CSV table of N, CA, C and O in Angstrom, one decimal:
chain,number,residue,atom,x,y,z
B,95,MET,N,67.6,25.7,98.3
B,95,MET,CA,68.2,25.9,96.9
B,95,MET,C,66.5,25.9,95.8
B,95,MET,O,65.9,26.2,95.4
B,96,TRP,N,66.5,24.6,96.4
B,96,TRP,CA,65.4,24.1,95.5
B,96,TRP,C,64.0,25.0,95.7
B,96,TRP,O,62.9,24.4,94.5
B,97,VAL,N,63.6,25.0,97.1
B,97,VAL,CA,62.6,25.4,97.2
B,97,VAL,C,62.6,26.9,96.1
B,97,VAL,O,61.7,27.6,95.7
B,98,LYS,N,63.4,27.8,95.9
B,98,LYS,CA,63.6,28.9,95.2
B,98,LYS,C,63.6,28.9,94.0
B,98,LYS,O,63.1,29.8,93.1
B,99,TYR,N,63.6,27.6,93.1
B,99,TYR,CA,64.0,27.5,91.7
B,99,TYR,C,62.8,26.5,91.4
B,99,TYR,O,62.4,27.0,90.0
B,100,TYR,N,62.0,25.6,91.9
B,100,TYR,CA,61.2,24.7,91.7
B,100,TYR,C,59.6,25.4,91.9
B,100,TYR,O,58.8,24.7,91.3
B,101,ILE,N,59.5,25.6,93.6
B,101,ILE,CA,58.2,26.0,93.9
B,101,ILE,C,57.5,27.0,92.9
B,101,ILE,O,56.3,27.0,92.4
B,102,PRO,N,58.1,28.2,92.1
B,102,PRO,CA,57.4,28.7,91.0
B,102,PRO,C,56.8,28.2,89.9
B,102,PRO,O,55.6,28.6,89.6
B,103,SER,N,57.5,27.1,89.6
B,103,SER,CA,57.4,26.7,88.6
B,103,SER,C,55.9,25.6,89.1
B,103,SER,O,54.8,25.5,88.1
B,104,TYR,N,56.0,24.8,89.6
B,104,TYR,CA,54.5,23.8,90.2
B,104,TYR,C,53.6,24.7,90.5
B,104,TYR,O,52.4,24.7,90.3
B,105,LEU,N,53.8,26.1,91.3
B,105,LEU,CA,52.5,27.0,91.5
B,105,LEU,C,51.9,27.4,90.5
B,105,LEU,O,51.0,27.7,90.4
B,106,TYR,N,52.8,27.8,89.5
B,106,TYR,CA,52.5,28.2,88.3
B,106,TYR,C,51.5,27.5,87.3
B,106,TYR,O,50.7,27.7,87.0
B,107,ALA,N,52.0,26.0,87.2
B,107,ALA,CA,51.5,25.0,86.4
B,107,ALA,C,50.0,24.8,87.4
B,107,ALA,O,48.9,24.6,86.7
B,108,GLY,N,50.0,24.9,88.7
B,108,GLY,CA,48.8,24.9,89.2
B,108,GLY,C,47.9,25.5,89.4
B,108,GLY,O,46.9,26.0,88.8
B,109,LEU,N,48.3,27.3,89.2
B,109,LEU,CA,47.6,28.0,88.8
B,109,LEU,C,47.2,27.9,87.5
B,109,LEU,O,45.6,28.2,87.0
B,110,ILE,N,47.6,27.6,86.1
B,110,ILE,CA,47.0,27.3,84.8
B,110,ILE,C,46.0,25.9,85.2
B,110,ILE,O,45.0,25.8,84.4
B,111,PHE,N,46.2,24.5,85.7
B,111,PHE,CA,45.2,24.3,85.2
B,111,PHE,C,43.6,24.4,86.7
B,111,PHE,O,42.8,24.2,85.9
B,112,ALA,N,44.2,25.5,87.6
B,112,ALA,CA,43.0,25.7,88.5
B,112,ALA,C,42.3,26.6,87.1
B,112,ALA,O,40.6,26.8,87.4
B,113,LEU,N,42.8,27.5,86.6
B,113,LEU,CA,42.1,28.5,85.5
B,113,LEU,C,41.5,27.8,84.4
B,113,LEU,O,40.1,28.0,84.5
B,114,SER,N,42.0,26.5,84.2
B,114,SER,CA,41.2,25.8,83.3
B,114,SER,C,40.2,25.2,83.4
B,114,SER,O,39.1,24.5,83.0
B,115,SER,N,39.9,25.0,84.9
B,115,SER,CA,38.9,24.6,85.3
B,115,SER,C,37.2,25.1,85.3
B,115,SER,O,36.5,25.0,85.6
B,116,TYR,N,37.7,26.5,85.1
B,116,TYR,CA,36.5,27.6,85.0
B,116,TYR,C,35.7,27.3,83.8
B,116,TYR,O,36.8,27.4,82.8
B,117,SER,N,34.7,27.5,84.1
B,117,SER,CA,33.8,27.5,82.5
B,117,SER,C,33.4,29.0,82.1
B,117,SER,O,32.8,29.9,81.7
B,118,LEU,N,34.7,29.5,81.6
B,118,LEU,CA,34.8,30.4,81.1
B,118,LEU,C,34.1,30.9,79.2
B,118,LEU,O,34.6,30.3,78.1
B,119,VAL,N,33.6,31.7,79.2
B,119,VAL,CA,33.4,31.8,77.4
B,119,VAL,C,33.8,33.1,76.7
B,119,VAL,O,33.8,33.9,77.5
B,120,VAL,N,34.5,32.9,76.0
B,120,VAL,CA,35.3,34.2,75.1
B,120,VAL,C,34.2,34.8,74.7
B,120,VAL,O,33.5,34.2,73.6
B,121,PRO,N,34.5,36.4,74.8
B,121,PRO,CA,33.1,37.4,74.3
B,121,PRO,C,33.5,37.2,72.9
B,121,PRO,O,34.8,37.3,72.5
B,122,PRO,N,31.7,37.4,72.5
B,122,PRO,CA,32.5,37.5,70.6
B,122,PRO,C,32.8,38.7,70.1
B,122,PRO,O,33.1,38.4,69.0
B,123,SER,N,33.3,39.6,70.9
B,123,SER,CA,34.0,41.1,70.6
B,123,SER,C,35.3,40.7,70.7
B,123,SER,O,36.2,41.7,69.9
B,124,LEU,N,36.1,39.6,71.4
B,124,LEU,CA,37.4,39.6,70.7
B,124,LEU,C,37.6,38.7,69.2
B,124,LEU,O,37.1,38.4,68.9
B,125,PRO,N,38.9,39.8,68.8
B,125,PRO,CA,39.5,39.4,67.5
B,125,PRO,C,39.6,37.7,67.7
B,125,PRO,O,40.0,36.9,68.5
B,126,SER,N,39.5,37.3,66.3
B,126,SER,CA,39.9,35.5,65.8
B,126,SER,C,41.7,35.4,66.4
B,126,SER,O,42.2,36.7,66.0
B,127,PHE,N,41.7,34.7,66.9
B,127,PHE,CA,43.2,34.3,67.1
B,127,PHE,C,43.5,34.9,68.5
B,127,PHE,O,44.8,34.9,69.1
B,128,SER,N,42.7,35.8,69.1
B,128,SER,CA,42.5,36.1,70.9
B,128,SER,C,43.7,35.1,71.2
B,128,SER,O,44.1,35.6,72.6
B,129,ASP,N,42.3,34.4,71.2
B,129,ASP,CA,43.1,33.2,72.5
B,129,ASP,C,44.0,32.6,72.2
B,129,ASP,O,44.8,32.2,73.1
B,130,GLU,N,44.5,32.2,71.0
B,130,GLU,CA,45.6,31.8,71.0
B,130,GLU,C,47.1,32.4,71.9
B,130,GLU,O,48.2,32.2,72.1
B,131,TRP,N,46.5,33.9,71.4
B,131,TRP,CA,47.9,34.9,72.2
B,131,TRP,C,48.0,34.9,73.6
B,131,TRP,O,48.5,34.9,74.2
B,132,ILE,N,46.4,34.4,74.0
B,132,ILE,CA,46.5,34.2,75.6
B,132,ILE,C,47.3,33.4,76.1
B,132,ILE,O,47.9,33.3,76.8
B,133,HIS,N,47.0,32.0,75.5
B,133,HIS,CA,48.0,30.6,75.6
B,133,HIS,C,49.4,31.1,75.0
B,133,HIS,O,50.2,30.7,76.4
B,134,PHE,N,49.7,31.7,74.7
B,134,PHE,CA,51.2,32.1,74.0
B,134,PHE,C,51.8,32.9,75.6
B,134,PHE,O,52.8,32.5,76.0
B,135,PHE,N,51.3,33.6,76.1
B,135,PHE,CA,51.6,34.5,76.8
B,135,PHE,C,51.9,33.6,78.4
B,135,PHE,O,52.5,34.0,79.0
B,136,GLU,N,50.8,32.8,78.3
B,136,GLU,CA,50.5,32.4,79.7
B,136,GLU,C,51.6,31.0,79.5
B,136,GLU,O,52.3,31.3,80.5
B,137,TYR,N,52.1,30.4,78.6
B,137,TYR,CA,52.5,29.8,78.7
B,137,TYR,C,54.1,30.0,78.2
B,137,TYR,O,55.0,29.6,78.7
B,138,SER,N,54.4,31.4,77.6
B,138,SER,CA,55.9,31.8,77.8
B,138,SER,C,56.5,32.3,79.1
B,138,SER,O,57.4,31.9,79.4
B,139,ILE,N,54.9,32.6,80.0
B,139,ILE,CA,56.0,32.6,81.4
B,139,ILE,C,56.2,31.5,81.8
B,139,ILE,O,57.4,31.1,83.0
B,140,PHE,N,55.6,30.3,81.6
B,140,PHE,CA,55.5,28.8,82.1
B,140,PHE,C,57.3,28.5,82.1
B,140,PHE,O,57.7,27.8,82.2
B,141,GLY,N,57.2,28.4,80.6
B,141,GLY,CA,58.4,28.3,80.0
B,141,GLY,C,59.2,29.1,80.7
B,141,GLY,O,60.3,28.4,80.7
B,142,PHE,N,59.5,30.4,81.0
B,142,PHE,CA,60.6,30.7,81.8
B,142,PHE,C,60.6,30.4,82.9
B,142,PHE,O,62.0,30.2,83.1
B,143,LEU,N,59.8,30.1,84.0
B,143,LEU,CA,60.2,29.4,85.4
B,143,LEU,C,60.6,28.4,85.0
B,143,LEU,O,61.5,27.4,85.8
B,144,LEU,N,60.0,27.2,84.1
B,144,LEU,CA,60.3,25.9,83.4
B,144,LEU,C,62.1,26.2,83.5
B,144,LEU,O,62.7,25.0,84.0
B,145,ALA,N,62.6,26.5,82.6
B,145,ALA,CA,63.7,26.7,82.2
B,145,ALA,C,64.5,27.1,83.1
B,145,ALA,O,65.7,27.0,83.7
B,146,ARG,N,64.2,28.3,83.9
B,146,ARG,CA,64.8,28.9,85.1
B,146,ARG,C,64.8,27.6,86.1
B,146,ARG,O,66.4,27.1,86.5
B,147,SER,N,64.0,26.8,86.5
B,147,SER,CA,63.8,25.6,87.7
B,147,SER,C,65.0,24.5,86.9
B,147,SER,O,65.6,24.1,87.8
B,148,TYR,N,65.0,23.9,85.5
B,148,TYR,CA,66.0,22.8,84.8
B,148,TYR,C,67.5,23.7,85.1
B,148,TYR,O,68.4,22.4,85.1
B,149,SER,N,67.6,24.9,85.1
B,149,SER,CA,68.9,25.6,84.6
B,149,SER,C,70.1,25.5,85.9
B,149,SER,O,70.5,25.4,85.9
B,150,HIS,N,68.9,25.0,87.2
B,150,HIS,CA,69.6,25.4,88.3
B,150,HIS,C,69.5,23.9,88.8
B,150,HIS,O,69.5,24.0,90.4
B,151,ALA,N,69.2,22.9,88.1
B,151,ALA,CA,68.7,21.4,88.4
B,151,ALA,C,70.1,21.0,89.3
B,151,ALA,O,71.3,21.5,89.2
B,152,ASN,N,69.9,19.9,89.7
B,152,ASN,CA,71.2,19.1,90.5
B,152,ASN,C,71.7,18.1,89.8
B,152,ASN,O,73.1,17.9,89.9
B,153,THR,N,71.0,17.5,88.7
B,153,THR,CA,71.7,16.9,87.7
B,153,THR,C,72.4,17.6,86.0
B,153,THR,O,71.8,18.8,85.8
B,154,GLN,N,73.4,17.5,86.2
B,154,GLN,CA,74.0,18.0,84.9
B,154,GLN,C,73.3,17.7,83.8
B,154,GLN,O,73.2,18.7,82.9
B,155,LEU,N,72.6,16.8,83.3
B,155,LEU,CA,72.0,16.2,82.3
B,155,LEU,C,70.7,17.4,82.1
B,155,LEU,O,70.6,18.2,81.1
B,156,PHE,N,70.3,18.1,83.0
B,156,PHE,CA,69.1,18.7,83.7
B,156,PHE,C,69.6,20.0,83.2
B,156,PHE,O,69.1,20.8,82.5
B,157,LYS,N,70.7,20.5,83.3
B,157,LYS,CA,71.1,21.5,83.5
B,157,LYS,C,71.6,22.2,81.7
B,157,LYS,O,71.7,23.3,81.5
B,158,LYS,N,72.6,20.9,81.5
B,158,LYS,CA,72.6,20.9,80.3
B,158,LYS,C,71.9,21.2,79.3
B,158,LYS,O,71.7,22.2,78.4
B,159,TYR,N,70.9,20.9,79.3
B,159,TYR,CA,69.6,20.7,78.1
B,159,TYR,C,68.3,21.7,78.9
B,159,TYR,O,67.4,20.7,78.4
B,160,PHE,N,68.1,22.4,79.8
B,160,PHE,CA,67.2,22.7,80.4
B,160,PHE,C,66.5,23.7,79.5
B,160,PHE,O,65.1,23.4,79.8
B,161,ILE,N,66.5,23.9,78.1
B,161,ILE,CA,65.8,24.6,77.3
B,161,ILE,C,64.6,23.1,77.2
B,161,ILE,O,63.7,23.1,76.2
B,162,ILE,N,65.7,21.7,76.7
B,162,ILE,CA,64.8,20.6,76.0
B,162,ILE,C,63.7,20.3,76.9
B,162,ILE,O,62.9,20.2,76.6
B,163,PHE,N,64.4,20.2,78.3
B,163,PHE,CA,63.7,19.5,79.2
B,163,PHE,C,62.1,20.6,79.7
B,163,PHE,O,61.1,20.6,79.8
B,164,ALA,N,62.6,21.5,79.6
B,164,ALA,CA,61.3,23.0,79.5
B,164,ALA,C,60.4,22.9,78.6
B,164,ALA,O,59.0,22.6,79.2
B,165,PHE,N,60.8,22.8,77.1
B,165,PHE,CA,60.3,22.5,76.2
B,165,PHE,C,59.3,21.2,76.6
B,165,PHE,O,57.5,21.2,76.0
B,166,LEU,N,59.9,20.1,77.1
B,166,LEU,CA,58.7,18.9,77.0
B,166,LEU,C,58.1,19.0,77.8
B,166,LEU,O,56.9,18.4,78.0
B,167,THR,N,58.3,19.2,79.3
B,167,THR,CA,57.7,19.6,80.4
B,167,THR,C,56.4,20.6,80.1
B,167,THR,O,55.0,20.1,80.6
B,168,GLY,N,56.5,21.5,79.6
B,168,GLY,CA,55.9,22.5,79.2
B,168,GLY,C,54.7,22.2,78.1
B,168,GLY,O,53.4,22.1,78.5
B,169,VAL,N,55.1,21.5,77.0
B,169,VAL,CA,54.5,21.1,76.2
B,169,VAL,C,53.2,19.8,76.9
B,169,VAL,O,52.4,19.7,76.4
B,170,THR,N,54.0,18.9,77.5
B,170,THR,CA,53.1,17.6,77.8
B,170,THR,C,52.2,18.4,78.9
B,170,THR,O,50.9,18.3,79.0
B,171,CYS,N,52.4,19.7,80.0
B,171,CYS,CA,51.2,20.0,80.6
B,171,CYS,C,50.3,20.8,80.0
B,171,CYS,O,49.1,20.8,79.9
B,172,GLY,N,50.7,21.6,78.4
B,172,GLY,CA,49.8,22.2,77.5
B,172,GLY,C,49.0,21.0,77.3
B,172,GLY,O,48.0,21.1,77.2
B,173,LEU,N,49.8,19.8,76.8
B,173,LEU,CA,48.8,18.8,76.0
B,173,LEU,C,47.6,18.1,77.1
B,173,LEU,O,46.3,18.2,77.1
B,174,SER,N,48.4,18.3,78.6
B,174,SER,CA,47.2,17.4,79.5
B,174,SER,C,46.5,18.3,79.7
B,174,SER,O,45.1,18.3,80.0
B,175,ASP,N,46.5,19.9,79.5
B,175,ASP,CA,45.9,21.2,80.2
B,175,ASP,C,44.6,21.0,79.0
B,175,ASP,O,43.1,21.3,79.6
B,176,GLU,N,44.9,21.1,78.0
B,176,GLU,CA,44.0,20.8,76.7
B,176,GLU,C,42.9,19.5,77.0
B,176,GLU,O,41.7,19.7,76.7
B,177,TYR,N,43.2,18.4,76.9
B,177,TYR,CA,42.5,17.6,77.5
B,177,TYR,C,42.0,18.1,78.7
B,177,TYR,O,40.6,17.2,78.4
B,178,TYR,N,42.1,18.4,79.6
B,178,TYR,CA,41.7,18.3,80.8
B,178,TYR,C,40.0,19.2,80.6
B,178,TYR,O,39.5,19.0,80.9
B,179,GLN,N,40.7,20.9,79.7
B,179,GLN,CA,39.3,21.5,79.4
B,179,GLN,C,38.4,21.2,78.5
B,179,GLN,O,37.4,21.2,78.8
B,180,SER,N,38.4,19.7,77.8
B,180,SER,CA,37.8,19.3,77.1
B,180,SER,C,36.5,18.6,77.7
B,180,SER,O,35.6,18.1,77.8
B,181,PHE,N,36.7,18.3,79.2
B,181,PHE,CA,35.7,17.6,80.2
B,181,PHE,C,35.1,19.2,81.0
B,181,PHE,O,33.8,18.7,81.9
B,182,VAL,N,35.6,20.2,80.7
B,182,VAL,CA,34.9,21.5,81.8
B,182,VAL,C,33.6,21.9,80.9
B,182,VAL,O,34.1,21.9,79.6
B,183,PRO,N,32.8,22.0,81.2
B,183,PRO,CA,31.3,22.7,80.5
B,183,PRO,C,32.1,24.1,79.7
B,183,PRO,O,32.8,24.8,80.4
B,184,HIS,N,31.4,24.1,78.8
B,184,HIS,CA,31.7,25.5,78.0
B,184,HIS,C,32.9,25.5,77.5
B,184,HIS,O,33.6,27.2,77.3
B,185,ARG,N,33.7,24.5,77.6
B,185,ARG,CA,35.5,24.8,77.6
B,185,ARG,C,35.9,23.5,76.4
B,185,ARG,O,34.8,22.7,76.0
B,186,GLY,N,37.2,23.6,75.5
B,186,GLY,CA,37.4,22.0,74.9
B,186,GLY,C,38.4,22.6,74.8
B,186,GLY,O,39.3,23.3,74.8
B,187,ALA,N,38.9,21.5,73.9
B,187,ALA,CA,40.3,21.2,73.8
B,187,ALA,C,40.7,21.8,72.3
B,187,ALA,O,39.7,21.1,71.3
B,188,GLU,N,41.8,22.8,71.9
B,188,GLU,CA,41.7,23.0,70.7
B,188,GLU,C,43.1,23.0,70.2
B,188,GLU,O,44.0,23.3,70.9
B,189,PHE,N,43.0,22.5,68.9
B,189,PHE,CA,44.2,22.3,68.5
B,189,PHE,C,45.6,23.3,68.7
B,189,PHE,O,46.6,23.6,68.7
B,190,PHE,N,45.1,24.6,67.8
B,190,PHE,CA,45.5,26.0,68.0
B,190,PHE,C,45.8,26.2,69.5
B,190,PHE,O,46.8,27.1,69.4
B,191,ASP,N,45.0,26.5,70.4
B,191,ASP,CA,45.4,26.7,71.5
B,191,ASP,C,46.7,25.9,71.9
B,191,ASP,O,47.6,26.4,72.8
B,192,PHE,N,46.8,24.5,71.9
B,192,PHE,CA,47.7,23.9,72.0
B,192,PHE,C,48.9,24.2,71.4
B,192,PHE,O,50.8,24.5,71.9
B,193,ILE,N,48.9,24.8,70.1
B,193,ILE,CA,50.0,25.4,69.3
B,193,ILE,C,50.7,26.4,69.9
B,193,ILE,O,51.9,26.7,70.1
B,194,GLY,N,49.5,27.9,70.3
B,194,GLY,CA,50.1,28.7,71.1
B,194,GLY,C,50.7,28.6,72.3
B,194,GLY,O,51.8,28.9,72.7
B,195,ASP,N,50.6,27.3,73.0
B,195,ASP,CA,51.3,27.0,74.5
B,195,ASP,C,52.2,26.6,73.7
B,195,ASP,O,53.6,27.1,74.6
B,196,GLY,N,53.0,25.2,73.0
B,196,GLY,CA,54.1,25.2,72.7
B,196,GLY,C,54.8,26.5,72.0
B,196,GLY,O,56.5,26.4,72.4
B,197,LEU,N,54.3,27.3,71.5
B,197,LEU,CA,55.3,28.3,71.0
B,197,LEU,C,55.2,29.3,72.1
B,197,LEU,O,56.5,29.9,72.1
B,198,GLY,N,54.9,29.5,73.4
B,198,GLY,CA,55.2,30.2,74.3
B,198,GLY,C,55.9,29.5,75.4
B,198,GLY,O,56.5,30.3,76.0
B,199,ILE,N,55.7,28.4,75.1
B,199,ILE,CA,56.8,27.5,76.3
B,199,ILE,C,58.4,28.1,75.6
B,199,ILE,O,59.1,28.1,76.3
B,200,SER,N,58.4,27.6,74.4
B,200,SER,CA,59.3,28.1,73.7
B,200,SER,C,60.4,29.4,74.1
B,200,SER,O,61.3,29.7,74.0
B,201,ALA,N,58.9,30.4,73.3
B,201,ALA,CA,59.7,31.8,73.8
B,201,ALA,C,60.2,32.2,75.0
B,201,ALA,O,61.2,32.2,75.3
B,202,GLY,N,59.4,31.3,76.0
B,202,GLY,CA,59.5,31.8,77.6
B,202,GLY,C,61.2,31.0,77.6
B,202,GLY,O,62.1,31.9,78.8
B,203,ALA,N,61.3,30.0,77.3
B,203,ALA,CA,62.5,29.3,77.9
B,203,ALA,C,64.2,30.2,76.8
B,203,ALA,O,64.8,30.2,77.8
B,204,ILE,N,63.4,29.9,75.4
B,204,ILE,CA,64.9,30.8,75.2
B,204,ILE,C,65.0,32.1,75.5
B,204,ILE,O,66.2,32.6,75.4
B,205,PHE,N,63.7,32.9,76.0
B,205,PHE,CA,63.7,34.3,76.2
B,205,PHE,C,64.8,34.1,77.5
B,205,PHE,O,65.7,35.1,78.2
B,206,TYR,N,64.2,33.0,78.9
B,206,TYR,CA,65.6,33.2,79.9
B,206,TYR,C,66.8,32.9,79.6
B,206,TYR,O,67.6,33.2,80.2
B,207,LYS,N,67.3,31.9,78.9
B,207,LYS,CA,68.6,31.7,78.2
B,207,LYS,C,68.9,33.0,77.8
B,207,LYS,O,70.3,33.1,78.0
B,208,ILE,N,68.3,33.5,77.0
B,208,ILE,CA,68.9,35.0,76.4
B,208,ILE,C,69.3,35.8,77.8
B,208,ILE,O,70.7,36.7,77.7
B,209,ILE,N,68.1,35.8,78.7
B,209,ILE,CA,68.6,36.6,80.2
B,209,ILE,C,69.7,36.4,80.9
B,209,ILE,O,70.5,36.9,81.1
B,210,ARG,N,69.4,35.0,80.9
B,210,ARG,CA,70.9,34.6,81.6
B,210,ARG,C,72.1,34.4,81.1
B,210,ARG,O,73.0,34.8,81.6
B,211,ASN,N,72.5,34.4,79.6
B,211,ASN,CA,73.9,35.0,79.0
B,211,ASN,C,73.9,36.2,79.2
B,211,ASN,O,75.3,36.6,79.5
B,212,PHE,N,72.9,37.1,79.3
B,212,PHE,CA,73.1,38.6,79.1
B,212,PHE,C,73.5,38.8,80.8
B,212,PHE,O,74.6,39.9,80.4
B,213,TYR,N,73.6,38.3,81.6
B,213,TYR,CA,73.4,38.9,82.8
B,213,TYR,C,74.4,37.7,83.5
B,213,TYR,O,74.9,37.7,85.0
B,214,GLN,N,74.7,36.9,82.8
B,214,GLN,CA,76.0,35.8,83.0
B,214,GLN,C,75.7,35.2,84.3
B,214,GLN,O,76.3,35.2,85.4
B,215,ILE,N,74.2,34.3,84.4
B,215,ILE,CA,73.9,34.2,85.3
B,215,ILE,C,74.3,32.7,86.0
B,215,ILE,O,74.2,32.0,85.1
B,216,ALA,N,74.6,32.3,87.0
B,216,ALA,CA,75.7,30.9,87.1
B,216,ALA,C,74.8,30.3,87.5
B,216,ALA,O,73.5,30.1,87.6
B,217,GLU,N,75.4,29.1,86.6
B,217,GLU,CA,74.5,27.7,86.6
B,217,GLU,C,74.4,27.1,87.9
B,217,GLU,O,74.7,26.6,88.8
């Protein structure tokens, strides 16, 4: 059961940090704040996966407060990702990217709770 619920979160976190290693330059033709929307979408998936992981934890504390733990874990990863990007050439740590990360984590975790409640997924 551990593999089914935790490995997707770990793999997705690895994917986020791997993508952060590339020196990507955002094309000037993209509208302003499009990068923040990318962060929001990317981290909403991560928030969904983290909430799914914590809601199936072996510890009752994690099960009960899975949204809070998903948020804290996701925001910590988002902050460390932005810090890491400050060392990657042609990348940088941006406050609004971090805000997009946090909002995405929240949206993904809440969306998981809604889906779980709708389908009555067993805890």
